Coordinates of N, CA and C and ligand atoms in Angstrom, one line a residue:
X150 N 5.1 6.5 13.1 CA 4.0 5.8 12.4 C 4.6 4.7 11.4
X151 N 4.2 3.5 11.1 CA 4.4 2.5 10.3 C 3.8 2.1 9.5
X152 N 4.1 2.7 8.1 CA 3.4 2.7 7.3 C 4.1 1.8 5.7
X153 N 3.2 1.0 5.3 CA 3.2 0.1 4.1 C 3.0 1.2 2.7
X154 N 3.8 1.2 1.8 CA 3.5 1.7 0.5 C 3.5 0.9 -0.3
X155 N 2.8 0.5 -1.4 CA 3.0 -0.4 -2.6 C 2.4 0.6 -4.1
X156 N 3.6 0.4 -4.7 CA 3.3 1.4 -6.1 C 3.4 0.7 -7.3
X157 N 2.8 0.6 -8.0 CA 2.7 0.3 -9.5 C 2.9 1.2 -10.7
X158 N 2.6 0.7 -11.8 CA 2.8 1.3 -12.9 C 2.0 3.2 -13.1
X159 N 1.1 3.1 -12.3 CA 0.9 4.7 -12.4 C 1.9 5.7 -11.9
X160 N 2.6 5.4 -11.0 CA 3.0 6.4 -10.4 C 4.6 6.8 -11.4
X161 N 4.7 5.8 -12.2 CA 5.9 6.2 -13.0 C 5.5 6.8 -14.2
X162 N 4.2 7.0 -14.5 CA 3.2 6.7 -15.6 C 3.8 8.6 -16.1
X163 N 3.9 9.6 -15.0 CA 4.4 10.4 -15.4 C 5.9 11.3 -15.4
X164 N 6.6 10.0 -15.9 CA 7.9 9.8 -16.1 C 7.7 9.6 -17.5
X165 N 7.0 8.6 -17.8 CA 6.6 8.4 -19.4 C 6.9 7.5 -19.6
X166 N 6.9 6.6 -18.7 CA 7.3 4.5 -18.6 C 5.5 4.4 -19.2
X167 N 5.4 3.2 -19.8 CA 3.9 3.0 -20.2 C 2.9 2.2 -18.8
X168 N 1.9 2.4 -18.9 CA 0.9 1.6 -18.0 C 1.0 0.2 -18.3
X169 N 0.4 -0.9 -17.9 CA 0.3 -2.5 -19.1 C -1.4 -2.1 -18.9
X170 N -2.3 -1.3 -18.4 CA -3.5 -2.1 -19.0 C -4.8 -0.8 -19.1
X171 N -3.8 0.2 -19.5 CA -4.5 1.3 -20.5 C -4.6 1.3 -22.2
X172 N -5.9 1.8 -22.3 CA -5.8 2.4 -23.9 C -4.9 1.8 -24.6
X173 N -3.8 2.6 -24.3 CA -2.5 2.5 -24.9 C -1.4 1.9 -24.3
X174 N -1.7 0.5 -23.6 CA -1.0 0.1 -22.1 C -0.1 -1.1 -23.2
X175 N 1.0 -1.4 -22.5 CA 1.9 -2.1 -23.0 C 1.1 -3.8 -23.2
X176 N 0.3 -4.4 -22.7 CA -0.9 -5.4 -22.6 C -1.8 -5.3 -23.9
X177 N -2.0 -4.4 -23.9 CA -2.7 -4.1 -25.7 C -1.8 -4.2 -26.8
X178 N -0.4 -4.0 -27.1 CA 0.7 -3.8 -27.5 C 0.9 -5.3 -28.0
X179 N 1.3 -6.0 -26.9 CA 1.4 -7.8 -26.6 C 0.6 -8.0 -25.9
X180 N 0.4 -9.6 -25.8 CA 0.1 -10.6 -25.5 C 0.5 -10.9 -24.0
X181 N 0.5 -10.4 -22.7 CA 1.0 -11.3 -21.8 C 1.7 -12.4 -21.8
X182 N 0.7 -13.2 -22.5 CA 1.5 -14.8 -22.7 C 2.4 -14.7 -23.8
X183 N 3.1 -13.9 -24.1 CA 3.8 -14.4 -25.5 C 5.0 -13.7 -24.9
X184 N 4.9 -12.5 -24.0 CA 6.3 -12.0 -23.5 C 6.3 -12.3 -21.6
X185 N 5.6 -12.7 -20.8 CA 6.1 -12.3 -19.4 C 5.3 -13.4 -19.1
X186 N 5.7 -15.0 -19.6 CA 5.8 -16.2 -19.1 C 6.9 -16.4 -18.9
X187 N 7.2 -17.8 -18.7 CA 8.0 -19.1 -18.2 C 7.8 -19.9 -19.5
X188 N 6.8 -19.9 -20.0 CA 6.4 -20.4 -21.5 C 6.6 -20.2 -22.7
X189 N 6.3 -18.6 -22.1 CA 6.9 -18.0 -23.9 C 8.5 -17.4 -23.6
X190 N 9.3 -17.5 -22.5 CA 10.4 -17.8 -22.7 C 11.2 -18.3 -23.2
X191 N 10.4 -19.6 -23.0 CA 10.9 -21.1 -23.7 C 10.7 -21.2 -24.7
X192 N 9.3 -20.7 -25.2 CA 8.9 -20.8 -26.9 C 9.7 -19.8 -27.7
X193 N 9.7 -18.3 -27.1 CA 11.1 -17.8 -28.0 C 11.4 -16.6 -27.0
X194 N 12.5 -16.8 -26.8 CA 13.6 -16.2 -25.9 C 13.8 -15.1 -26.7
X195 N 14.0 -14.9 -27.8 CA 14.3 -13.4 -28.5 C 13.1 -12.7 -28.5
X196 N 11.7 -12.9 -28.3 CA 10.9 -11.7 -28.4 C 10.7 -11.4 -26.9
X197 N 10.8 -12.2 -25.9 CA 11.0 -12.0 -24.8 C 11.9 -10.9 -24.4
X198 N 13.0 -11.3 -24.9 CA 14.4 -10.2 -24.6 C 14.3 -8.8 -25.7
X199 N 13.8 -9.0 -26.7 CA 13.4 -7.8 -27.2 C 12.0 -7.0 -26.4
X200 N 11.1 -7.3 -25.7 CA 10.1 -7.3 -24.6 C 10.5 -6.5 -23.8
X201 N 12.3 -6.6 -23.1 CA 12.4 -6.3 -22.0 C 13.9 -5.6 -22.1
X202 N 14.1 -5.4 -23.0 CA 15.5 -4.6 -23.7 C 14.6 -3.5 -23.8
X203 N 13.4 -3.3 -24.5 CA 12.7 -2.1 -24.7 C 12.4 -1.5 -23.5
X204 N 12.0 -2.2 -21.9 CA 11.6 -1.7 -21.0 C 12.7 -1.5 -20.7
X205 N 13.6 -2.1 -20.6 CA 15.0 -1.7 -19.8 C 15.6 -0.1 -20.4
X206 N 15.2 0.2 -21.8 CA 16.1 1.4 -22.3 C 15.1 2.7 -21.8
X207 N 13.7 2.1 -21.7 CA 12.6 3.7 -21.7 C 12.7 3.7 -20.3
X208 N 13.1 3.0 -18.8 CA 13.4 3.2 -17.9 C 14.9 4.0 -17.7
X209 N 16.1 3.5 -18.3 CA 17.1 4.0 -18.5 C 17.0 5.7 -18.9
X210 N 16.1 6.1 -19.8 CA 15.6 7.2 -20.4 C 15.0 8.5 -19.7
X211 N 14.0 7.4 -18.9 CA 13.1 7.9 -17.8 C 13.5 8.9 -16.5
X212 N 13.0 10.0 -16.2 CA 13.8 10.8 -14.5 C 12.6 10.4 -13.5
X213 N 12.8 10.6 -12.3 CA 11.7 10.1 -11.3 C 10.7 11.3 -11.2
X214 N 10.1 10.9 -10.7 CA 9.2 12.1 -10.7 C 8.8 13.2 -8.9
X215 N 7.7 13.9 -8.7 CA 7.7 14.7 -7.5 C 7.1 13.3 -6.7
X216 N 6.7 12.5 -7.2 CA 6.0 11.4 -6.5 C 6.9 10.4 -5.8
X217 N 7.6 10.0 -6.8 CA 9.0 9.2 -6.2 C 9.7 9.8 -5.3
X218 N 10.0 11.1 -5.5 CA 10.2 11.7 -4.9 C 10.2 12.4 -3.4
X219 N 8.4 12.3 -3.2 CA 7.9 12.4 -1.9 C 7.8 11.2 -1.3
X220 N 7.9 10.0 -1.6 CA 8.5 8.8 -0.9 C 9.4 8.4 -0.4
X221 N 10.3 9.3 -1.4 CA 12.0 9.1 -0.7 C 12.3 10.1 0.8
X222 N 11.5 10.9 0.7 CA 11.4 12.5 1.9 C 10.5 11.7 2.7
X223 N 9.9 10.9 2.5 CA 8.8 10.2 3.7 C 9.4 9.6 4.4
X224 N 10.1 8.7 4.2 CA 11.4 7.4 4.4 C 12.2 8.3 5.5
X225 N 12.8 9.3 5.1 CA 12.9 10.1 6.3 C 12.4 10.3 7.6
X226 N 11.2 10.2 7.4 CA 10.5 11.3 8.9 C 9.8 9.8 9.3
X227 N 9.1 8.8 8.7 CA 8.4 7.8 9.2 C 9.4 6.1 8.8
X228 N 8.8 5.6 9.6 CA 9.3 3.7 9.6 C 8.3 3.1 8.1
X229 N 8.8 3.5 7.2 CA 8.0 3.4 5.9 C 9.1 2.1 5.1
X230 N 7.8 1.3 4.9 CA 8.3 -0.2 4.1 C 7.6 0.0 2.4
X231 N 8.5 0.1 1.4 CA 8.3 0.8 0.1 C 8.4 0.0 -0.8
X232 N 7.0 -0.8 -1.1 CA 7.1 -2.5 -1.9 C 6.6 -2.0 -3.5
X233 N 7.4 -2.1 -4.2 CA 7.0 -2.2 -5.5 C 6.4 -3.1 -6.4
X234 N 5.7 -2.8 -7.2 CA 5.5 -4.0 -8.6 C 6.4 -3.4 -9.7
X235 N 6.7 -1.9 -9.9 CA 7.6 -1.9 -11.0 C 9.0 -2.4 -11.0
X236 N 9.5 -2.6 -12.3 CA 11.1 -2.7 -12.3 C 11.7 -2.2 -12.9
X237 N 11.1 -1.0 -12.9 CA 11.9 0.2 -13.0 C 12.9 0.7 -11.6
X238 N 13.7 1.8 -12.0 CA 14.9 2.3 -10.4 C 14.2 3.6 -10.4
X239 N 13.3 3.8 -10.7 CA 12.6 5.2 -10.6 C 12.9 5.6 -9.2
X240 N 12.3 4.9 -8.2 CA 12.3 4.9 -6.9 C 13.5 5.0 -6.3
X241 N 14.5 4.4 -6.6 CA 16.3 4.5 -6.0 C 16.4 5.9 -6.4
X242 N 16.3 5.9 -8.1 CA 17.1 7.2 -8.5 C 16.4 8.8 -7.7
X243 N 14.9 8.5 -7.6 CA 13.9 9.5 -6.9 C 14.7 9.4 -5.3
X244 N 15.7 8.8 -4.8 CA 16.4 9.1 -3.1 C 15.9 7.8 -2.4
X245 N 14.8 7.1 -2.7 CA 14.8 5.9 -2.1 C 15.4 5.2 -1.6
X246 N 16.0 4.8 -0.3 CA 17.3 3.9 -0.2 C 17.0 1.9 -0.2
X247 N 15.6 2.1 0.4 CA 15.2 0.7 0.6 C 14.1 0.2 -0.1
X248 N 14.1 -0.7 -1.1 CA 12.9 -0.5 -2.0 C 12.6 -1.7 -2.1
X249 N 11.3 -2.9 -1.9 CA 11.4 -4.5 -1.9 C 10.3 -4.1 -3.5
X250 N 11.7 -4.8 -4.0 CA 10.9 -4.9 -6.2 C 10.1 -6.5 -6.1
X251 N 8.8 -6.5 -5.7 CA 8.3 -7.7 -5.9 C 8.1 -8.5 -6.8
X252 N 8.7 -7.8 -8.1 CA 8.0 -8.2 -9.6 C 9.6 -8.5 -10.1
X253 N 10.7 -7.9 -9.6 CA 12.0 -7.5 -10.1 C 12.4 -6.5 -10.8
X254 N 13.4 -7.1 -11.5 CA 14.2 -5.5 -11.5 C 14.7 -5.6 -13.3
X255 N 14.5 -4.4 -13.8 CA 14.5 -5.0 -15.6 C 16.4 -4.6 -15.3
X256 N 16.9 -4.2 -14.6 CA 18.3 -3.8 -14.9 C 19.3 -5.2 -14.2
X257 N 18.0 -6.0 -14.2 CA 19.0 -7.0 -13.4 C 19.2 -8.1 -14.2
X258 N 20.4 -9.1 -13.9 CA 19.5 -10.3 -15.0 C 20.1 -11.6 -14.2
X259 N 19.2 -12.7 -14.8 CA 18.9 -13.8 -13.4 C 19.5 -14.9 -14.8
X260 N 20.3 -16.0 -14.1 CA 21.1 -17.2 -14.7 C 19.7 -18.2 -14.3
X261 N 18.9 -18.9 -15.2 CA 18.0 -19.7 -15.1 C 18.6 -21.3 -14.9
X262 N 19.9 -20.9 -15.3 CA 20.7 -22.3 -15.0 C 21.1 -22.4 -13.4
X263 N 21.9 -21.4 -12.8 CA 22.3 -21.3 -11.7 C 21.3 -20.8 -10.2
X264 N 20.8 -19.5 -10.7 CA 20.3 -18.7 -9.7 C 20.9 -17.6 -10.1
X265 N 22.1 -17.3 -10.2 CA 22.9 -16.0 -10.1 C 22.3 -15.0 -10.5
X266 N 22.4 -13.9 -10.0 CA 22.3 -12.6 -10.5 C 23.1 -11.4 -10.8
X267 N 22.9 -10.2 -11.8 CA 23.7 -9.4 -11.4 C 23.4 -8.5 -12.5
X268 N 24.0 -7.4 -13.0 CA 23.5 -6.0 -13.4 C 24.0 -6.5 -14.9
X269 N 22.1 -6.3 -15.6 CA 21.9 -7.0 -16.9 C 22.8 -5.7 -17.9
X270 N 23.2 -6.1 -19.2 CA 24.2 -5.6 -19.5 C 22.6 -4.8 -20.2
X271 N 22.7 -3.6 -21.2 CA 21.5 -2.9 -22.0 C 20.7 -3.7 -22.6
X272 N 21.3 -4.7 -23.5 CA 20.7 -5.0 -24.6 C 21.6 -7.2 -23.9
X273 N 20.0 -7.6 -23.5 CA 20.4 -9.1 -23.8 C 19.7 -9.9 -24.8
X274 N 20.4 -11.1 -25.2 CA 20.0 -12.2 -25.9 C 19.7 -13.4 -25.6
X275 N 19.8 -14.2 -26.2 CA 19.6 -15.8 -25.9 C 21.3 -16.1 -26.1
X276 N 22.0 -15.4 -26.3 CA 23.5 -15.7 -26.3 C 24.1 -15.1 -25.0
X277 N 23.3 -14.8 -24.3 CA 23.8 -13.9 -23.2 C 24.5 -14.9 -22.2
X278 N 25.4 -14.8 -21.6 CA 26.1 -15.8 -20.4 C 26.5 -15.7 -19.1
X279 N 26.2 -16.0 -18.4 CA 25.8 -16.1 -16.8 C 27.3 -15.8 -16.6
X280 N 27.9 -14.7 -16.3 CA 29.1 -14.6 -15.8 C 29.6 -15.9 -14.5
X281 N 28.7 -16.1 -13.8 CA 28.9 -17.4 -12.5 C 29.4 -18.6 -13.3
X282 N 28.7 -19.4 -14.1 CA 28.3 -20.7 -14.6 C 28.6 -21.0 -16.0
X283 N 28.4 -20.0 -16.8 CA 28.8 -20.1 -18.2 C 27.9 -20.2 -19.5
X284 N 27.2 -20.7 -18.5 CA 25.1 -21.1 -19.4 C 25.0 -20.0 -19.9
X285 N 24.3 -20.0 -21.4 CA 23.5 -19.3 -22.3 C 22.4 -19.3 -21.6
X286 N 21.6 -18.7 -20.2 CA 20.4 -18.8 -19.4 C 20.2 -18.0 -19.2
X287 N 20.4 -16.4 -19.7 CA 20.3 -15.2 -19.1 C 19.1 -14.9 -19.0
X288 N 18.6 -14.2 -18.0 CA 16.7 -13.8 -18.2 C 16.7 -13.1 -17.9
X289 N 15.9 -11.8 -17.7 CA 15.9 -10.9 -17.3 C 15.4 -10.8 -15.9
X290 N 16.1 -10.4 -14.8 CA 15.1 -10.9 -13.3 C 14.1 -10.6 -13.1
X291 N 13.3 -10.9 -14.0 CA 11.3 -10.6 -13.4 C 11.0 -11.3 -13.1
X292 N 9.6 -11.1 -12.3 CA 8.6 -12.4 -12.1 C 7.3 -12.2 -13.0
X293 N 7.5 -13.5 -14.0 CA 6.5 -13.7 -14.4 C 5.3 -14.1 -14.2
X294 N 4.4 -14.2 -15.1 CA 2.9 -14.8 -14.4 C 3.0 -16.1 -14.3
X295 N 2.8 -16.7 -13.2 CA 2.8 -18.2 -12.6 C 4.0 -18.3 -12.1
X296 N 4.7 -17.4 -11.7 CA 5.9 -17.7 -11.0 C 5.6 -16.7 -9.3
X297 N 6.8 -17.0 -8.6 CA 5.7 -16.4 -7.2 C 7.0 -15.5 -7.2
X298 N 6.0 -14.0 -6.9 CA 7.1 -12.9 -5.9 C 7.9 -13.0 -5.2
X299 N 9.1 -11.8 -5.4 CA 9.9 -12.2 -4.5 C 9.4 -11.0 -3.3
X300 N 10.2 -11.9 -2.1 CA 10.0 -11.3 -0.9 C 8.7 -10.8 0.1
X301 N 7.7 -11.9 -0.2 CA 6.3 -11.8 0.5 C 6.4 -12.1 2.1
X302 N 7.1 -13.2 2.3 CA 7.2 -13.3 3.5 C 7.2 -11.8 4.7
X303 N 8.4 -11.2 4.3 CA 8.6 -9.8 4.3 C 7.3 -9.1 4.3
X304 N 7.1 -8.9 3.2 CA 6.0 -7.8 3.3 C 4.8 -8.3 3.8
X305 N 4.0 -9.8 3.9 CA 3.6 -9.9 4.7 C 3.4 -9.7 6.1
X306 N 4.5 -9.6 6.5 CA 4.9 -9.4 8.3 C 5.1 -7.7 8.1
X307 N 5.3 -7.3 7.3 CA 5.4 -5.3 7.2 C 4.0 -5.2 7.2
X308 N 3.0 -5.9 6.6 CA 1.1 -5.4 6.1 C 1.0 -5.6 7.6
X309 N 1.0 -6.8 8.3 CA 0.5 -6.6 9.8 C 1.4 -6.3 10.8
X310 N 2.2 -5.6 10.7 CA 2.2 -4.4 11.7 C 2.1 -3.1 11.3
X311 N 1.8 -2.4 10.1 CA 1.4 -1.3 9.6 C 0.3 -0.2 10.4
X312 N 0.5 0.6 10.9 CA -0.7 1.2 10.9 C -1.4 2.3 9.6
X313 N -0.4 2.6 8.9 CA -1.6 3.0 7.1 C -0.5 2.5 6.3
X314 N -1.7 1.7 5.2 CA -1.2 1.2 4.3 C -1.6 1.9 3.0
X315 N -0.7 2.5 1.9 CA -1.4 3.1 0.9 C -0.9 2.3 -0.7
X316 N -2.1 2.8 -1.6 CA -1.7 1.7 -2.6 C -1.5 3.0 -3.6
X317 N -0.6 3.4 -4.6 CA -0.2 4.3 -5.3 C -0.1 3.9 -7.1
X318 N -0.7 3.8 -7.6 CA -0.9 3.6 -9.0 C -0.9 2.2 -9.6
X319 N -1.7 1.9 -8.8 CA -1.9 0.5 -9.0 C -3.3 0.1 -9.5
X320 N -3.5 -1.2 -10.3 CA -4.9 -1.4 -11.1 C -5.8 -2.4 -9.8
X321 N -5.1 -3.0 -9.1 CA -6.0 -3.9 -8.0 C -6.2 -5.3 -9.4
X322 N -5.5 -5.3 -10.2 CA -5.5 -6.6 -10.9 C -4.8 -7.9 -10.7
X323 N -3.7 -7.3 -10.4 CA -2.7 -8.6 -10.3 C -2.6 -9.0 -8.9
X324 N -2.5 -10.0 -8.4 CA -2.4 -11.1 -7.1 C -0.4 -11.2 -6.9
X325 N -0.5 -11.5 -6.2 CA -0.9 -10.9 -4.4 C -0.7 -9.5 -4.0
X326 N -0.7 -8.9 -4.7 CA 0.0 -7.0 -4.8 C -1.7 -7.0 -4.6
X327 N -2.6 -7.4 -5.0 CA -4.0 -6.3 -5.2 C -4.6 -7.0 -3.5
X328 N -4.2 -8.2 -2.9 CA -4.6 -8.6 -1.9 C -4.4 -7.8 -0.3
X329 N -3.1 -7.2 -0.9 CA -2.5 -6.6 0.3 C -3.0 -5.6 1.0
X330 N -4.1 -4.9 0.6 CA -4.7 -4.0 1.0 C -6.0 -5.1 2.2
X331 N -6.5 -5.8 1.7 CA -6.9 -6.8 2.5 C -6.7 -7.6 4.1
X332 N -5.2 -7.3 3.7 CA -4.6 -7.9 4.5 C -4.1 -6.7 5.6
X333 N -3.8 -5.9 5.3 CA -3.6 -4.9 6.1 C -4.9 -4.3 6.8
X334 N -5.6 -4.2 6.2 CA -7.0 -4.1 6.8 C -7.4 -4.7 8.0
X335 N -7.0 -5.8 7.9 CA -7.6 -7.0 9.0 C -6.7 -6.8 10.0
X336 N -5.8 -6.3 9.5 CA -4.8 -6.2 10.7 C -4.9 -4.8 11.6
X337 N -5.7 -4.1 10.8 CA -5.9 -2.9 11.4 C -5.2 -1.4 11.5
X338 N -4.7 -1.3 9.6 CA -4.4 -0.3 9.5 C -5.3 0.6 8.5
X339 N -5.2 1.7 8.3 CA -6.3 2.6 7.7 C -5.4 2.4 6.4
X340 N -6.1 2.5 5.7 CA -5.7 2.3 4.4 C -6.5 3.1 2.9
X341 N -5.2 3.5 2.5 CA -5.9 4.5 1.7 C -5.4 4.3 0.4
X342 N -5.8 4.5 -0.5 CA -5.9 4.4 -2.3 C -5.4 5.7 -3.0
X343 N -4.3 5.7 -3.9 CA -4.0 7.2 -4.5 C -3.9 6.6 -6.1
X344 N -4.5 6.9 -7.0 CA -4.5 6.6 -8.3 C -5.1 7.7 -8.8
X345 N -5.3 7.3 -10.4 CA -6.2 8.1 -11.1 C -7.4 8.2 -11.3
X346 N -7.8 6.8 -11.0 CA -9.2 6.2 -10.9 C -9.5 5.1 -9.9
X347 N -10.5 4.7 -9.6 CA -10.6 3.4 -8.9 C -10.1 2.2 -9.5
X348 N -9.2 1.7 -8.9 CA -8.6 0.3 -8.9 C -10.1 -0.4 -8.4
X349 N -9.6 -2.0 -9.1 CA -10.3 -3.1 -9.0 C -10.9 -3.8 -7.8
X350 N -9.7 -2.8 -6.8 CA -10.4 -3.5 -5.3 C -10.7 -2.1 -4.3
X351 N -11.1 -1.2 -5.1 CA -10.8 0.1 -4.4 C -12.0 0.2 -3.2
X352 N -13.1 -0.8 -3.1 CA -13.8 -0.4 -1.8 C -13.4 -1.2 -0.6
X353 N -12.0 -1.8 -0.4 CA -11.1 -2.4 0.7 C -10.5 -1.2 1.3
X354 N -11.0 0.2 0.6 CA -9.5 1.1 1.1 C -10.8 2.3 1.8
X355 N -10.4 2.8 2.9 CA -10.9 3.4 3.8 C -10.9 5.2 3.4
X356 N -9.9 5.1 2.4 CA -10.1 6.5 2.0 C -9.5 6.7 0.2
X357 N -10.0 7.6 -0.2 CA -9.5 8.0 -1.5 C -9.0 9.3 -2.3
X358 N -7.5 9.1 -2.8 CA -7.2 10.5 -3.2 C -7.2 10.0 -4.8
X359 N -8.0 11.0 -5.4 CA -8.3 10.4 -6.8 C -7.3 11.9 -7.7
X360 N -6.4 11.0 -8.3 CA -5.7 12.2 -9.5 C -4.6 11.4 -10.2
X361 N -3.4 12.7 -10.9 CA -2.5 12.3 -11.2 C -1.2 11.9 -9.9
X362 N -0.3 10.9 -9.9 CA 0.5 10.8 -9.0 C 1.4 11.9 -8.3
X363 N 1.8 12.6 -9.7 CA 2.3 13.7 -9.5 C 2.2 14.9 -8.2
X364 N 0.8 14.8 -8.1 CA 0.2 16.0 -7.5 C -0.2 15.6 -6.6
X365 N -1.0 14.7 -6.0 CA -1.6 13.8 -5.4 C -0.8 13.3 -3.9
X366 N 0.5 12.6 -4.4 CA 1.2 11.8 -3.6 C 1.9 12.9 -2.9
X367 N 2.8 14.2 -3.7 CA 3.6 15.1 -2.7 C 2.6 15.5 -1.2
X368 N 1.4 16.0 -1.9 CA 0.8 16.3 -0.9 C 0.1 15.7 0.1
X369 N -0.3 14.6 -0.3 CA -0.9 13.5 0.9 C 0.6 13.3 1.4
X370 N 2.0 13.2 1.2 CA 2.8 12.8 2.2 C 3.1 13.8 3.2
X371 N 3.2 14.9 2.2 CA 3.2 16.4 3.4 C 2.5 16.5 4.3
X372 N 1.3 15.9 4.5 CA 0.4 15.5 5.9 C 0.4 15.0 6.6
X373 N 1.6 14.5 6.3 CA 1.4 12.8 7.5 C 2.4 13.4 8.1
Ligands
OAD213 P1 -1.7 -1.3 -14.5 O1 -1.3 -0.8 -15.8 O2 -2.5 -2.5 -14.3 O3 -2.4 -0.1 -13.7 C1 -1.9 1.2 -13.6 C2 -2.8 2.1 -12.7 O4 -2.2 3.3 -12.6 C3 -4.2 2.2 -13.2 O5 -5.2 2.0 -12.2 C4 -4.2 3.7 -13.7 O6 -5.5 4.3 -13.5 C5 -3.2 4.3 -12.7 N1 -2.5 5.5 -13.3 C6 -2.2 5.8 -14.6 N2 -1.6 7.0 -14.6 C7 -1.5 7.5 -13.4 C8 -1.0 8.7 -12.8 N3 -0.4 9.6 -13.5 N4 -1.1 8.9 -11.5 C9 -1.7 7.9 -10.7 N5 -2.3 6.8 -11.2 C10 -2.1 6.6 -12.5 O7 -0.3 -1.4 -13.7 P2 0.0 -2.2 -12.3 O8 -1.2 -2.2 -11.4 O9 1.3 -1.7 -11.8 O10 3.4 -7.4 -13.7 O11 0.2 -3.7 -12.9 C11 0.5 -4.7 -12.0 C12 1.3 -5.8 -12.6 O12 0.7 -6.2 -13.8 C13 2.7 -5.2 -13.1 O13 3.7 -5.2 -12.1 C14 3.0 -6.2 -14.2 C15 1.7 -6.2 -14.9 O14 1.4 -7.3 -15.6 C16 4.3 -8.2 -14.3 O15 4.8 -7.9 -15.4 C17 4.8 -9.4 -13.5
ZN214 ZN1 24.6 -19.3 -14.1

């Protein structure tokens, strides 16, 4: 069977990484626009990198969970394509071998001058320097809002040939991650929803396991 996963911030949620748009979700905390632009990069690069120094150390901190877990044990037995929005390594360190980070990777860090990439040191700055090139350009490799994902082409050609697509702690907020259920649909795979609650696009999805990820995900994998 060929099956599409895409996970978000719930399913790390009990690891103890924060949500962005609970209660107590890192979005209430800040401002979007002040930390995970192209704009407020440029307007100030230190609360940015303090933004994402903080994500980078509570992921560092963080163990995977039975959920990560039973994805990495799926990957096994099925032709499973395992697309993320987090950037956290929850999913490597949980056994995952192949994981497309749509959003990027907070342990990475991207030369805005060059392109380069490579393994962000703990704690960066605006003095930080592009080992390739030399530039003070370090960023941390995300994708911000108004900047486009990486690796869609890909996962667009994985949504249509899928036959179940499932969406795993995700809000159905953010574009093109909340479309993909959509799209798989049309293509004609069953498609199912695992969260805590109903996501924003949750009547695109043909079936629903409503809980914690924890409990939820081992056992819907153990079925298939
Ligand atoms: P959100 O914070 O928007 O949504 C998290 C979802 O997980 C919600 O629907 C919760 O109900 C659910 N949830 C919480 N705890 C859970 C648990 N223990 N088990 C299962 N589900 C649980 O996070 P995302 O949808 O991942 O982008 O957010 C998408 C993107 O918006 C992020 O990648 C980030 C953010 O802005 C960037 O920073 C580019
Ligand atoms: Zn460079």
């Amino acid at each position: 069977m060929r099956i599409v996963v895409l996970t978000g911030a719930g399913i790390s949620a009990e690891s103890g990484l924060r949500t962005f748009r609970a209660e107590d979700g890192l979005w209430e905390e800040h401002r979007l626009e002040d930390v995970a632009t192209p704009e407020a990069y440029a307007r100030d690069p230190a609360l940015v990198h303090r933004f994402y120094n903080a994500r980078r150390a509570a992921a560092a901190h963080a163990q995977p969970n039975a959920a990560h877990e039973a994805l990495a044990a799926l990957a096994e037995r099925h032709d499973l394509t395992l697309v993320t929005q987090n950037v956290d390594d929850l999913h490597e360190r949980g056994g995952a071998r192949h994981v497309i980070h749509m959003h990027g990777q907070v342990n990475r860090a991207l030369c805005a001058a060059c392109g380069h990439r490579w393994d962000a040191p703990a704690e960066m700055d605006s003095a930080t320097e592009c080992p390739a090139c030399g530039s003070a350009a370090a960023r941390p490799d995300i994708v911000w809002f108004g900047e486009m994902p990486y690796h869609m082409d890909e996962i667009w050609a994985a949504l249509e040939r899928a036959d179940l697509f499932a969406a795993i702690g995700t809000s159905g907020q953010v574009y093109p991650a909340a479309g993909f259920v959509q799209h798989a649909r049309r293509s004609g795979a069953h498609c199912v929803e695992l969260n805590l609650d109903r996501s924003a696009v949750s009547r695109e999805f043909h079936e629903h396991l409503i809980g914690p990820a924890t409990r939820i995900v081992p056992d819907w994998a153990a079925g298939l």
